[in-house]
Amino acid sequence: MMLPRSIRLVEVGPRDGLQGEPTVTPVEVRAQLVARLAAAGLRHIEAGSFVPEKLVPQMAGTGDLIRQLRPLAGVRLSALAPNLRGAREALAAGAGEIAVLTAASESFSRRNLNCDIRESLDRAAAIAAAARAEAVPVRGYISCVLGCPYEGRVDVERVADIAQELHGLGCQEISLGDTIGVGAPFAARRLVERVARAAPIESLAGHFHDTYGQALANIFACLEVGLAVFDSAVAGLGGCPFAPGATGNVATEDVVYMLQGSGVDTGVDLERLLDAGAFICACLGHPPQGRVARADAAKRARAMDAHPSGGGR
Ligand code: MG
């Protein structure tokens, strides 16, 4: 079996993660989180989104956040824009990438994006043109690629058609989102194989949620067919306000642990990543969702019991 030597992780905790948290995290804390993630070795970080504050208060102040973080060397700071206006704000703030959203299910698109799939693709095209004019890359997200909370089954051919259109309109990367975490490895792999005939596999990314405990298995299954970019969120932050019951994104710590143990380089320092997760969870007031972070916390607690004066990692 051939695995890639290295993969790229796209850290989505500061946007996709924090947006799904009930607590509103101040810009200062969000900036510290991104800086800690960058210090852990993550080089592609979705920092925030340009959505109206009254709709998503968790993402208020993303312009200030991006301006503060711009000096971070070598880190691509991505920002989600739901429309051209948001994209212009993101570009003015100096975002290093604009992310656009569409879905593989009409019902989800209407609930989440307030428009049908066609309109979301037209918006994406307008955003891509504006970003291209400033030489800023665009990342497209397709939600619900392996299942929809309202419609159930999602047609693989439809996902492939949407990916092809996103690629054609200038998305340099297309993230395939199992938004409600219902996919299992064989379906995930079959999806990637089919979509890779519509858009180059080098332009695809996998975005898995761990709702049904399938995320790591899905990532591994996709890795085996050549997918080499995966989205994940530190501490497994987030959920989806429009998909009731959906748990957070797969935890970056879990993905890094699995890949390191399989000889695949992620460029991420797991210890520093765990520190970043502990930092944000202390601010949010809940424990990390990932298994590796929980195991690590238990190990540290045992070390503290054995050596009360020293302990720790
Ligand atoms: Mg997600």
Short mmCIF file of N, CA, C and O and ligand atoms in Angstrom, two decimals, residues 12 15-17 46 141 143 177-180 207-209 231-233 237-240 247-250, ligand 1:
data_model
loop_
_atom_site.label_atom_id
_atom_site.label_comp_id
_atom_site.label_asym_id
_atom_site.label_seq_id
_atom_site.Cartn_x
_atom_site.Cartn_y
_atom_site.Cartn_z
N VAL A 12 -9.25 24.36 10.37
CA VAL A 12 -10.48 25.14 10.24
C VAL A 12 -11.09 25.50 11.60
O VAL A 12 -12.18 26.08 11.66
N ARG A 15 -12.44 29.11 12.36
CA ARG A 15 -13.68 29.54 11.68
C ARG A 15 -14.78 28.47 11.82
O ARG A 15 -15.71 28.63 12.59
N ASP A 16 -14.62 27.39 11.11
CA ASP A 16 -15.65 26.36 11.11
C ASP A 16 -15.90 25.87 12.54
O ASP A 16 -17.03 25.60 12.93
N GLY A 17 -14.83 25.78 13.32
CA GLY A 17 -14.94 25.32 14.70
C GLY A 17 -15.62 26.32 15.59
O GLY A 17 -16.71 26.07 16.13
N GLU A 46 -7.88 28.55 8.35
CA GLU A 46 -9.09 29.32 8.07
C GLU A 46 -9.37 30.17 9.30
O GLU A 46 -9.73 29.66 10.36
N TYR A 141 -15.94 25.16 -0.92
CA TYR A 141 -16.46 24.08 -0.06
C TYR A 141 -17.74 23.54 -0.65
O TYR A 141 -18.63 24.31 -1.00
N SER A 143 -20.73 21.33 0.75
CA SER A 143 -21.28 20.70 1.96
C SER A 143 -22.09 19.46 1.59
O SER A 143 -22.60 19.35 0.48
N GLY A 177 -17.01 18.28 1.79
CA GLY A 177 -17.42 18.29 3.19
C GLY A 177 -18.49 17.27 3.54
O GLY A 177 -19.60 17.32 3.03
N ASP A 178 -18.13 16.35 4.43
CA ASP A 178 -19.14 15.45 5.01
C ASP A 178 -19.67 16.16 6.26
O ASP A 178 -19.35 15.80 7.39
N THR A 179 -20.47 17.17 6.00
CA THR A 179 -20.91 18.13 7.02
C THR A 179 -21.57 17.48 8.23
O THR A 179 -21.44 17.97 9.36
N ILE A 180 -22.28 16.37 8.01
CA ILE A 180 -22.98 15.74 9.14
C ILE A 180 -22.31 14.43 9.54
O ILE A 180 -22.83 13.69 10.38
N HIS A 207 -13.00 16.87 4.03
CA HIS A 207 -13.44 17.61 5.23
C HIS A 207 -14.44 16.71 5.95
O HIS A 207 -15.60 16.60 5.57
N PHE A 208 -13.94 16.05 7.00
CA PHE A 208 -14.78 15.05 7.66
C PHE A 208 -15.14 15.46 9.08
O PHE A 208 -14.33 16.05 9.80
N HIS A 209 -16.34 15.10 9.45
CA HIS A 209 -16.80 15.28 10.83
C HIS A 209 -16.90 13.90 11.47
O HIS A 209 -17.10 12.90 10.79
N ASP A 231 -9.03 18.78 5.92
CA ASP A 231 -9.43 19.82 6.86
C ASP A 231 -9.64 19.19 8.23
O ASP A 231 -10.15 18.06 8.33
N SER A 232 -9.28 19.93 9.27
CA SER A 232 -9.51 19.44 10.63
C SER A 232 -9.54 20.64 11.55
O SER A 232 -9.11 21.73 11.17
N ALA A 233 -10.06 20.43 12.76
CA ALA A 233 -10.17 21.54 13.71
C ALA A 233 -9.52 21.15 15.02
O ALA A 233 -9.79 20.08 15.57
N LEU A 237 -13.22 21.25 17.50
CA LEU A 237 -14.18 22.33 17.74
C LEU A 237 -15.32 22.32 16.73
O LEU A 237 -15.13 21.95 15.58
N GLY A 238 -16.44 22.80 17.20
CA GLY A 238 -17.52 23.13 16.27
C GLY A 238 -18.61 22.09 16.14
O GLY A 238 -18.66 21.10 16.83
N GLY A 239 -19.45 22.34 15.22
CA GLY A 239 -20.60 21.50 14.89
C GLY A 239 -21.18 22.12 13.66
O GLY A 239 -20.45 22.61 12.82
N CYS A 240 -22.46 22.16 13.54
CA CYS A 240 -23.07 22.90 12.44
C CYS A 240 -24.44 23.35 12.91
O CYS A 240 -25.30 22.52 13.17
N THR A 247 -21.74 16.72 15.23
CA THR A 247 -20.68 17.08 16.16
C THR A 247 -19.59 17.82 15.40
O THR A 247 -19.72 18.09 14.22
N GLY A 248 -18.52 18.11 16.10
CA GLY A 248 -17.48 18.93 15.52
C GLY A 248 -16.71 18.27 14.39
O GLY A 248 -16.90 17.10 14.05
N ASN A 249 -15.83 19.08 13.84
CA ASN A 249 -14.90 18.57 12.83
C ASN A 249 -13.98 17.54 13.47
O ASN A 249 -13.78 17.54 14.68
N VAL A 250 -13.40 16.70 12.63
CA VAL A 250 -12.40 15.77 13.16
C VAL A 250 -11.30 16.60 13.83
O VAL A 250 -10.93 17.68 13.35
MG MG B 1 -16.91 21.40 9.21
#
